[in-house]
XYZ file of C-alpha atoms in Angstrom:
687
model
C 27.611 -0.108 -1.304
C 26.177 -0.256 -4.797
C 25.149 -3.927 -4.661
C 21.641 -4.263 -6.192
C 20.173 -5.828 -3.060
C 18.536 -9.056 -1.891
C 17.747 -12.044 -4.114
C 14.674 -11.469 -6.226
C 11.744 -13.839 -6.679
C 9.361 -13.946 -9.614
C 7.560 -16.245 -12.062
C 8.097 -17.020 -15.720
C 6.923 -14.144 -17.871
C 7.225 -11.537 -15.114
C 10.012 -9.057 -15.727
C 12.415 -8.118 -12.924
C 14.200 -4.767 -12.962
C 17.814 -4.832 -11.734
C 19.729 -1.691 -10.810
C 22.691 -0.549 -8.730
C 21.908 1.086 -5.420
C 23.037 4.572 -4.504
C 24.073 5.191 -8.110
C 26.361 7.868 -9.467
C 24.983 8.835 -12.899
C 28.466 9.886 -14.048
C 29.986 6.443 -13.423
C 29.923 3.319 -15.605
C 27.798 0.297 -14.677
C 27.481 -2.861 -16.750
C 25.355 -5.996 -16.331
C 25.839 -9.494 -17.698
C 23.911 -12.738 -17.251
C 26.332 -15.370 -15.964
C 24.006 -18.360 -15.563
C 20.455 -19.367 -16.413
C 18.355 -22.538 -16.723
C 19.472 -24.661 -19.672
C 16.245 -24.130 -21.627
C 16.289 -20.337 -21.192
C 17.166 -17.960 -24.006
C 16.920 -14.846 -21.810
C 19.498 -12.106 -22.232
C 20.412 -8.889 -20.460
C 21.287 -5.533 -21.913
C 24.593 -4.152 -20.726
C 23.196 -0.848 -19.462
C 23.124 0.347 -15.838
C 19.446 -0.613 -15.318
C 18.252 -3.803 -16.975
C 15.147 -5.958 -17.123
C 15.371 -9.730 -16.857
C 12.502 -11.408 -18.717
C 12.709 -15.015 -17.503
C 11.360 -17.612 -19.947
C 12.035 -20.769 -17.925
C 11.802 -21.686 -14.229
C 14.998 -22.005 -12.256
C 17.782 -19.789 -10.940
C 19.343 -16.939 -12.899
C 22.568 -15.239 -11.851
C 23.633 -11.800 -13.032
C 26.744 -9.769 -12.319
C 27.015 -6.010 -12.072
C 30.313 -4.264 -12.676
C 30.194 -1.084 -10.605
C 32.755 1.480 -9.438
C 32.963 -0.246 -6.039
C 33.467 -3.738 -7.475
C 31.606 -6.625 -9.080
C 28.337 -7.699 -7.443
C 26.233 -10.826 -7.879
C 22.440 -10.779 -8.119
C 20.405 -14.006 -7.892
C 16.891 -14.264 -9.319
C 14.780 -17.307 -8.458
C 12.071 -17.899 -11.041
C 9.042 -20.114 -10.442
C 6.666 -21.565 -13.059
C 3.983 -19.216 -14.328
C 0.570 -19.231 -12.695
C -1.152 -17.304 -15.458
C -3.944 -18.579 -17.669
C -5.904 -17.018 -20.524
C -8.747 -14.680 -19.584
C -10.963 -12.240 -21.470
C -12.431 -8.911 -20.475
C -15.372 -7.867 -22.596
C -17.853 -5.006 -22.687
C -20.881 -5.082 -24.926
C -21.593 -2.049 -27.074
C -25.017 -1.898 -25.426
C -23.296 -1.086 -22.135
C -21.784 2.026 -23.650
C -23.632 5.313 -23.707
C -25.777 5.625 -26.838
C -23.900 8.766 -27.779
C -20.820 6.612 -28.348
C -22.398 4.158 -30.775
C -19.899 5.124 -33.451
C -16.822 4.582 -31.257
C -14.607 1.861 -32.719
C -11.829 1.691 -30.137
C -11.266 1.986 -26.414
C -8.461 2.295 -23.889
C -8.511 -0.470 -21.317
C -7.186 0.779 -18.005
C -5.888 -2.191 -16.081
C -6.502 -4.975 -15.595
C -6.003 -4.405 -11.909
C -4.336 -7.433 -10.333
C -1.161 -8.581 -8.649
C 0.936 -8.182 -11.775
C -0.492 -5.736 -14.305
C -1.364 -2.075 -14.056
C -1.229 -0.496 -17.452
C -3.065 0.614 -20.540
C -4.172 -1.410 -23.554
C -5.808 -0.269 -26.760
C -8.541 -2.556 -28.104
C -10.796 -2.307 -31.111
C -14.461 -3.032 -31.450
C -15.424 -6.389 -32.941
C -19.110 -6.504 -33.732
C -21.054 -5.773 -30.580
C -18.137 -6.137 -28.152
C -14.907 -4.572 -27.012
C -12.655 -7.403 -25.787
C -9.205 -7.765 -24.239
C -7.441 -11.138 -24.044
C -4.753 -11.351 -21.356
C -2.871 -13.859 -19.219
C -3.808 -13.558 -15.536
C -3.054 -15.393 -12.274
C -5.824 -16.896 -10.120
C -8.105 -14.386 -8.432
C -10.608 -11.644 -9.155
C -9.514 -8.993 -11.646
C -11.081 -5.778 -12.820
C -10.611 -3.574 -15.869
C -12.049 -0.239 -16.943
C -12.848 0.464 -20.583
C -12.427 4.188 -21.284
C -13.737 5.777 -24.465
C -12.896 8.830 -26.569
C -9.686 9.626 -24.728
C -11.600 10.273 -21.541
C -11.796 8.380 -18.294
C -15.542 8.995 -18.331
C -17.831 7.702 -19.752
C -16.522 4.211 -19.102
C -17.583 0.671 -18.359
C -16.132 -1.558 -15.644
C -15.926 -5.306 -16.044
C -14.532 -8.133 -13.935
C -13.270 -11.645 -14.514
C -12.436 -14.448 -12.087
C -9.571 -16.841 -12.789
C -10.022 -20.063 -10.855
C -7.164 -21.372 -8.761
C -5.653 -21.210 -5.282
C -4.252 -18.143 -3.629
C -0.664 -17.763 -2.474
C 0.864 -19.567 0.498
C 2.489 -17.643 3.340
C 5.709 -18.008 5.281
C 7.344 -16.703 8.452
C 10.952 -17.031 9.609
C 12.051 -17.153 13.243
C 15.442 -17.816 14.809
C 16.784 -19.215 18.053
C 20.075 -20.406 19.454
C 20.551 -24.013 20.555
C 23.960 -24.470 22.211
C 26.518 -23.810 19.447
C 24.013 -23.726 16.614
C 21.588 -21.166 15.287
C 18.268 -22.638 14.158
C 16.086 -20.825 11.611
C 12.542 -22.176 11.430
C 10.191 -21.508 8.536
C 6.471 -21.700 9.291
C 4.694 -22.195 5.977
C 0.923 -21.929 5.586
C -1.030 -23.283 2.648
C -3.187 -20.955 0.593
C -6.956 -21.381 0.885
C -7.782 -24.450 -1.231
C -4.075 -24.888 -1.928
C -1.635 -27.735 -1.350
C 0.782 -27.831 1.569
C 3.846 -25.835 0.517
C 7.493 -26.782 0.602
C 10.120 -24.389 1.919
C 13.054 -22.997 -0.031
C 15.821 -21.203 1.866
C 17.940 -18.628 0.045
C 21.016 -16.662 0.983
C 21.964 -13.077 0.300
C 24.668 -12.348 -2.255
C 25.862 -9.470 -0.056
C 26.762 -11.769 2.845
C 29.523 -14.290 3.534
C 26.995 -16.927 4.639
C 26.171 -19.467 1.932
C 24.879 -22.999 1.338
C 28.104 -24.689 2.373
C 27.776 -23.275 5.913
C 24.330 -24.674 6.695
C 22.280 -27.849 6.881
C 18.611 -27.926 5.880
C 15.993 -30.410 6.998
C 12.558 -29.540 5.641
C 11.442 -26.307 7.274
C 14.502 -25.972 9.505
C 17.931 -24.547 8.748
C 20.898 -24.955 11.108
C 24.106 -22.938 11.187
C 27.102 -23.542 13.477
C 27.748 -20.362 15.439
C 31.408 -20.537 14.437
C 30.364 -20.337 10.754
C 28.314 -17.167 11.178
C 29.656 -13.852 9.885
C 28.972 -10.785 12.017
C 25.841 -10.076 10.002
C 23.861 -12.281 7.642
C 20.427 -12.599 6.068
C 18.322 -15.686 5.409
C 15.408 -15.524 2.969
C 12.739 -18.164 2.432
C 9.799 -18.806 0.114
C 6.887 -21.230 0.540
C 6.233 -23.030 -2.742
C 3.064 -24.857 -3.773
C 0.964 -24.188 -6.878
C 2.193 -20.609 -6.464
C 5.120 -19.163 -4.533
C 4.668 -16.964 -1.487
C 6.401 -13.656 -1.141
C 9.753 -14.068 0.570
C 10.323 -13.507 4.261
C 13.661 -12.386 5.672
C 15.471 -12.977 8.960
C 18.668 -11.169 9.901
C 21.246 -12.733 12.241
C 23.779 -10.601 14.071
C 26.714 -11.864 16.139
C 27.551 -9.496 18.975
C 30.078 -9.379 21.760
C 31.003 -12.751 23.269
C 29.129 -14.469 20.419
C 25.742 -13.143 21.561
C 23.183 -13.816 18.821
C 20.309 -11.478 17.941
C 17.586 -11.867 15.324
C 15.450 -9.328 13.506
C 12.548 -9.463 11.055
C 13.258 -6.449 8.829
C 10.054 -6.692 6.777
C 7.779 -6.193 9.792
C 6.192 -2.849 10.589
C 7.356 -0.785 13.581
C 5.297 -1.594 16.650
C 3.942 1.937 17.045
C 1.868 1.721 13.873
C -0.310 -1.023 15.369
C -1.495 1.428 18.021
C -1.687 4.487 15.773
C -4.744 6.425 14.614
C -4.072 8.334 11.379
C -5.767 11.629 10.510
C -5.464 12.688 6.869
C -5.414 16.409 6.151
C -6.190 17.650 2.653
C -4.002 20.647 3.290
C -5.565 23.373 1.158
C -9.049 22.903 2.631
C -8.221 22.455 6.284
C -8.464 26.104 7.349
C -12.089 26.227 6.267
C -14.315 28.071 3.854
C -12.917 31.619 3.978
C -9.248 31.280 4.933
C -6.466 30.037 2.678
C -4.712 27.145 4.375
C -1.065 27.669 5.272
C 1.325 25.770 7.485
C 0.741 28.441 10.132
C -3.040 27.957 9.924
C -2.663 24.180 10.324
C -0.322 24.773 13.266
C -2.977 26.926 14.957
C -5.364 23.965 14.742
C -3.106 21.398 16.385
C -5.103 21.688 19.650
C -8.100 20.320 17.739
C -6.058 17.321 16.606
C -4.931 16.825 20.195
C -8.561 16.918 21.340
C -9.460 14.147 18.885
C -6.798 11.929 20.424
C -5.182 11.023 17.099
C -1.433 10.417 17.112
C -0.457 10.461 13.424
C -1.155 13.025 10.690
C -0.868 12.367 6.964
C -0.540 15.613 5.016
C -1.379 15.581 1.311
C 1.531 16.931 -0.784
C 3.135 20.119 0.482
C 5.646 20.539 -2.348
C 5.398 23.235 -5.001
C 2.459 22.548 -7.295
C 0.032 24.488 -9.512
C -2.904 22.332 -8.335
C -4.940 22.486 -5.133
C -4.540 18.768 -4.495
C -0.770 19.067 -4.859
C 0.012 15.857 -6.748
C 1.246 17.730 -9.859
C 4.603 18.729 -8.405
C 6.937 21.306 -9.937
C 9.662 21.236 -7.263
C 10.231 18.089 -5.210
C 12.631 19.795 -2.806
C 10.685 22.867 -1.744
C 7.266 23.648 -0.299
C 4.432 25.348 -2.154
C 4.596 29.128 -1.797
C 0.871 29.390 -0.987
C 1.331 27.035 1.970
C 4.471 28.630 3.327
C 8.222 28.254 3.468
C 10.102 25.102 4.262
C 11.017 26.643 7.616
C 7.305 27.138 8.356
C 6.665 23.497 7.402
C 9.384 22.413 9.803
C 7.763 24.569 12.495
C 4.468 22.758 11.904
C 6.194 19.387 12.194
C 7.876 20.481 15.436
C 4.521 21.614 16.855
C 2.909 18.292 15.940
C 5.785 16.425 17.546
C 5.370 18.499 20.712
C 1.754 17.311 20.753
C 2.892 13.683 20.439
C 1.688 13.436 16.830
C 3.752 11.677 14.160
C 3.866 13.155 10.646
C 3.495 11.273 7.344
C 4.810 13.109 4.281
C 3.078 12.397 0.959
C 5.978 11.237 -1.230
C 5.272 11.584 -4.966
C 8.057 9.973 -7.022
C 6.181 8.176 -9.815
C 5.710 11.368 -11.842
C 6.031 15.124 -11.870
C 3.884 17.869 -13.286
C 4.436 18.471 -16.984
C 5.149 22.038 -15.810
C 8.247 20.794 -13.966
C 11.365 22.308 -15.500
C 12.912 18.837 -15.926
C 10.005 17.704 -18.097
C 10.115 20.884 -20.125
C 13.840 20.356 -20.742
C 13.130 16.718 -21.652
C 10.494 17.613 -24.249
C 12.620 20.441 -25.605
C 15.422 17.997 -26.408
C 18.019 19.101 -23.848
C 20.464 16.128 -23.916
C 21.038 15.793 -20.172
C 17.280 15.323 -19.646
C 16.736 12.953 -22.568
C 16.166 9.872 -20.396
C 14.377 11.504 -17.429
C 10.856 10.540 -18.506
C 9.236 7.520 -20.088
C 8.833 7.757 -23.857
C 6.323 5.707 -25.820
C 6.690 5.385 -29.602
C 3.559 6.620 -31.351
C 2.684 3.148 -32.656
C 2.838 1.712 -29.112
C 0.840 4.477 -27.441
C -2.254 2.919 -25.861
C -3.305 5.941 -23.820
C -5.256 7.657 -26.577
C -3.932 11.087 -25.600
C -2.767 13.224 -28.490
C 0.779 14.502 -28.015
C 2.884 16.347 -30.528
C 5.866 14.570 -32.034
C 6.751 10.976 -32.821
C 6.625 9.732 -29.254
C 4.393 10.245 -26.236
C 5.364 10.710 -22.597
C 4.391 7.688 -20.542
C 1.535 8.231 -18.122
C -1.332 6.320 -16.530
C -5.065 6.611 -17.154
C -5.981 10.057 -18.449
C -3.258 11.695 -16.334
C -1.674 13.426 -19.320
C -0.464 16.343 -17.202
C 1.634 14.156 -14.861
C 4.125 12.179 -16.990
C 5.945 9.218 -15.469
C 9.630 9.567 -14.685
C 11.917 6.899 -16.115
C 13.437 4.584 -13.507
C 15.688 3.037 -16.166
C 17.687 6.258 -15.815
C 20.405 6.445 -13.159
C 19.938 10.204 -13.091
C 16.268 9.759 -12.157
C 17.060 7.181 -9.470
C 19.666 9.561 -8.005
C 17.160 12.426 -8.196
C 14.445 10.507 -6.376
C 16.811 9.119 -3.735
C 17.899 12.703 -3.065
C 14.211 13.609 -2.619
C 13.891 10.796 -0.070
C 17.026 11.975 1.737
C 15.757 15.558 1.767
C 12.456 14.897 3.551
C 12.971 11.727 5.599
C 14.936 13.391 8.440
C 12.079 15.873 9.017
C 9.151 13.471 9.296
C 8.163 10.090 10.705
C 7.104 8.300 7.553
C 6.100 8.458 3.911
C 2.735 7.793 2.337
C 3.931 6.778 -1.124
C 1.701 7.983 -3.934
C 1.137 5.628 -6.917
C 3.451 3.101 -5.268
C 2.315 0.539 -7.838
C 3.917 2.600 -10.632
C 7.444 2.591 -9.172
C 9.745 -0.466 -9.541
C 9.929 -2.906 -6.634
C 13.722 -2.683 -6.600
C 13.572 1.056 -5.946
C 11.170 0.640 -3.014
C 13.412 -2.047 -1.523
C 16.277 0.415 -1.701
C 14.199 3.215 -0.160
C 13.203 0.937 2.727
C 16.802 -0.055 3.447
C 17.859 3.580 3.211
C 15.335 5.110 5.609
C 15.364 2.199 8.074
C 19.161 2.408 8.372
C 18.718 5.912 9.781
C 15.486 5.300 11.712
C 14.080 1.759 12.143
C 10.797 3.298 13.339
C 10.255 5.198 10.080
C 6.934 4.200 8.473
C 6.264 3.403 4.819
C 2.611 3.379 3.670
C 1.840 2.174 0.144
C -0.872 3.299 -2.221
C -1.595 0.155 -4.245
C -5.171 0.606 -5.404
C -7.753 -0.434 -6.397
C -6.495 -3.977 -5.707
C -3.877 -4.258 -2.958
C -0.936 -6.424 -3.937
C 1.099 -8.563 -1.616
C 4.424 -8.086 -3.433
C 4.743 -4.653 -1.832
C 4.945 -6.393 1.573
C 8.246 -8.091 0.637
C 10.830 -5.829 2.302
C 9.128 -2.701 0.971
C 6.142 -1.289 2.902
C 4.945 -1.438 6.509
C 1.322 -0.365 6.155
C -1.035 -1.241 3.308
C -4.280 0.272 2.064
C -7.056 -2.232 2.754
C -9.100 -1.766 -0.395
C -11.047 -4.972 0.260
C -12.531 -3.722 3.536
C -13.125 -0.310 1.940
C -15.200 -1.820 -0.900
C -16.996 -4.187 1.477
C -18.047 -1.302 3.740
C -19.220 0.685 0.706
C -21.323 -2.255 -0.495
C -22.846 -2.631 2.960
C -23.470 1.111 3.171
C -25.264 1.238 -0.189
C -27.375 -1.804 0.665
C -25.707 -3.992 -1.973
C -24.292 -6.454 0.563
C -25.116 -7.748 4.051
C -23.106 -6.501 7.010
C -21.235 -9.816 7.246
C -19.561 -8.945 3.935
C -16.832 -7.139 5.838
C -15.329 -10.518 6.805
C -14.522 -11.103 3.139
C -11.668 -8.614 3.530
C -9.934 -10.999 5.927
C -10.428 -13.936 3.577
C -8.953 -11.859 0.749
C -5.870 -10.982 2.804
C -5.194 -14.658 3.351
C -5.904 -15.617 -0.262
C -3.567 -12.937 -1.573
C -0.783 -14.244 0.650
C -0.401 -11.396 3.135
C 1.438 -12.700 6.225
C -0.319 -12.609 9.591
C 2.082 -9.846 10.645
C 0.834 -7.470 7.940
C -0.767 -4.211 9.080
C -3.574 -2.587 7.083
C -4.864 0.965 6.842
C -8.620 0.773 7.515
C -10.642 3.643 6.057
C -14.086 4.593 4.788
C -13.006 7.593 2.706
C -9.990 9.598 1.587
C -9.151 12.339 -0.907
C -9.646 9.991 -3.883
C -13.063 8.672 -2.781
C -16.533 10.135 -2.400
C -17.617 10.823 1.158
C -19.164 7.750 2.732
C -22.208 9.552 4.110
C -22.828 11.187 0.739
C -22.698 7.961 -1.250
C -24.234 5.529 1.259
C -27.524 5.205 3.061
C -28.407 7.250 6.134
C -27.197 5.776 9.404
C -24.328 3.763 7.916
C -21.348 6.087 8.463
C -21.122 5.495 12.210
C -21.018 1.676 12.078
C -18.634 1.827 9.103
C -16.275 4.159 10.978
C -16.606 1.961 14.061
C -15.549 -1.045 11.972
C -12.288 0.700 11.048
C -11.594 1.338 14.744
C -12.627 -2.044 16.134
C -11.228 -4.444 13.528
C -7.508 -5.282 13.431
C -5.473 -2.643 11.634
C -4.710 1.067 11.741
C -7.754 3.353 11.426
C -7.764 6.452 9.246
C -9.991 9.486 9.721
C -10.158 11.689 6.625
C -10.409 15.368 7.635
C -14.073 16.360 7.893
C -15.287 12.769 8.159
C -15.866 13.568 11.808
C -17.471 16.962 11.038
C -19.906 15.898 8.322
C -18.140 17.501 5.343
C -20.246 16.350 2.348
C -17.797 17.074 -0.508
C -14.857 14.822 -1.341
C -12.394 17.727 -0.985
C -14.655 20.379 0.499
C -13.663 22.994 3.078
C -13.450 21.868 6.677
C -16.665 22.649 8.535
C -15.438 24.460 11.608
C -18.432 26.679 12.419
C -21.268 24.390 11.306
C -19.877 20.873 11.640
C -21.681 17.922 13.164
C -20.699 18.131 16.842
C -22.291 14.783 17.751
C -20.383 13.045 14.962
C -17.166 14.651 16.192
C -17.844 13.388 19.708
C -18.519 9.924 18.297
C -15.096 9.865 16.615
C -13.412 11.120 19.795
C -15.053 8.251 21.652
C -13.830 5.740 19.059
C -10.267 7.006 19.326
C -10.379 6.965 23.118
C -11.920 3.496 23.349
C -9.334 1.984 21.018
C -6.558 3.547 23.083
C -8.138 2.259 26.293
C -8.819 -1.377 25.322
C -5.754 -3.379 24.191
C -7.938 -6.055 22.574
C -9.071 -3.497 19.977
C -5.456 -3.051 18.885
C -4.605 -6.756 18.822
C -4.468 -8.816 15.600
C -7.181 -11.352 16.468
C -10.867 -11.286 15.460
C -13.564 -13.963 15.625
C -17.014 -13.693 14.124
C -19.833 -14.026 16.692
C -23.253 -15.370 15.762
C -26.174 -13.348 17.070
C -29.962 -13.317 17.103
C -31.751 -10.172 15.973
C -35.150 -9.921 17.645
C -35.989 -6.396 16.600
C -34.292 -4.931 13.563
C -32.925 -5.977 10.204
C -30.775 -9.104 10.524
C -29.049 -8.431 7.197
C -27.653 -5.169 8.563
C -26.217 -6.559 11.810
C -22.846 -8.198 12.374
C -20.914 -9.051 15.545
C -17.353 -10.105 16.283
C -15.102 -10.700 19.265
C -11.740 -9.047 19.817
C -9.980 -11.496 22.144
C -7.693 -10.188 24.850
C -4.745 -11.924 26.454
C -4.881 -13.716 29.797
C -4.412 -10.373 31.551
C -6.664 -8.321 29.261
C -10.386 -8.354 28.731
C -12.088 -9.519 25.545
C -14.855 -7.495 23.963
C -17.660 -8.150 21.512
C -18.462 -5.477 18.927
C -21.963 -5.315 17.430
C -22.523 -3.145 14.342
C -25.952 -2.156 13.057
C -25.990 -0.617 9.562
C -29.745 0.028 9.585
C -31.125 3.503 10.220
C -33.314 2.137 13.043
C -32.098 0.505 16.242
C -31.927 -3.269 16.627
C -32.213 -5.594 19.615
C -29.416 -8.135 19.373
C -28.423 -11.183 21.411
C -24.801 -12.202 20.716
C -23.943 -15.873 21.228
C -21.406 -14.869 23.865
C -21.882 -14.037 27.521
C -21.528 -10.264 27.471
C -22.368 -7.362 29.736
C -24.994 -4.791 28.853
C -22.859 -1.680 29.382
C -21.707 -0.149 26.107
C -18.035 0.684 26.635
C -18.175 3.314 23.889
C -20.872 5.494 25.457
C -20.640 4.165 29.041
C -24.401 3.595 29.019
C -26.515 0.525 29.761
C -27.970 -0.817 26.507
C -29.680 -3.885 27.948
C -33.288 -4.433 26.950
C -35.509 -7.473 26.735
C -33.505 -10.550 25.781
C -30.575 -8.653 24.303
C -28.860 -5.333 23.890
C -30.132 -2.309 22.042
C -27.777 -1.217 19.265
C -28.250 2.077 17.453
C -25.098 1.916 15.326
C -22.403 0.254 17.420
C -22.070 -1.329 20.840
C -18.839 -2.544 22.419
C -19.532 -5.042 25.203
C -17.278 -6.662 27.762
C -17.096 -10.476 27.614
C -17.918 -11.927 31.015
């Protein structure tokens, strides 16, 4: 079915891309806007992929003529939440060698809505950028002389509430189905109202239901075999939508599903990221066969999920500049050898995440070369920026520039306004999904939301347990939770742990990550990837103070979420992408990580969603560097208190909870004086 998908939700001034699903580039598709708010002057192009730029709040309806029929797409538009803001960098903040620079590229701002480049000019002693931004903290990077470095980073805070949250649940009451919406106000926000919406793909509509506040009722006799209900919580800002599916089975049996929620297995998973071309060590070239020989090591760690950096053909060691999206890199091995590696990992009970790169290709990809050489069938495969609109500052030949982000001139963005590109990338998804257990989606923020919604529906139809992990950095954005991704980078905890590790923040700063999740509108059901380092970040132990890696790693294993171990983190590899230290690695650090993995597997409370901060007295040690929290168990499961000490020296700590003195991590008694002795971490049973 080529219907464009579920109703879309946005705010005034925020463009929405609309496209047919499962497109055939050789067929004809045509859009038209059939209704809009009275005060709107918005229009749609008649091409196969269009962008609605809503200029008034209300409901917009578009129709798509496709080979399989005419389809309706509803777009609900809420009032804008943006206000004027200014980023500025003084000339004094710029390296003296750049005193004569009169312009800069602004990369960002990074926020829930914008991720792009701007060109600004110098006015007196300042470079400034005026933009419209929603409430929250936003960051921008000013890059000079066509280079990402040297640069200056600046932040601005826009006052206002966060986003509310909503959850849908269903039940049957006699001959009615009841859908209940639980709406939660944003921090410092007003109580929201609930809007229910129906799916244009289904037979269920407004005339079949009755709504009373946060409750929707449907007579069982009015239900089609399958239907979807969507809802949004609306206050000063709208929430992301939640979705509930209703299926009528044999003898009118009713079942409900929450399709936006992550598969259960990810909540218990421990992810190990392998930077593939460095995993065999200092002397050997890494191949799929060499990784396969090291699976026993992964088994010994106890991890159950592996994320492999890109394995497709690429001229770079990191692999993100891809020249063939359908085949493996020749230096790593054949596709058959990759499949053998996946089979071996599966035999070991380890799931495999494939690094899916569909925002861009290498400029050495044959498709890009054909595009730049003017071959007609590739004319629309890549973004093109007219010279006068080019804000990237990179000098390209010709009258237009390929679209790209930052200073990534060698990886041009593909053009998702092209049906041929959408077909190409869906074929890439179809090629790899049957072999693996999930995708880590590179530069997810650069790909349209509508495409990710289609990818989710596509892979989940074949395997509901398939995992989708988004890369939305440096500021995670809640919109990617709306029927798109299961697992989300937790950049807030990452930055908090870095600030604690460098001494720029107290240990209690890590709780700010939880406040940020709520403020940004992430539902309670959201699952986050907790990490201290990855292939894009400096090693924690290299950048931070001595003694802080162990408590930071322990935080990722003992706070709610899915922990990530970046290869070599557990062996003391000092370089961001250095060779794995097999012969001279830190054995004690490796044991420590094994213990963390084992303890999390052993204690259900460490895998549960709940966490409560615990006050504590620090008799001996640095109070600023100590934090404690409880992971509550159920009635049948024990609760534990975790104490982290980010100081290089031990601390004596008395938590304000009745706890035992045996550290469950090391199975040793840490009692002493009036408290417990904590070197880096102690996990204590609540009495």
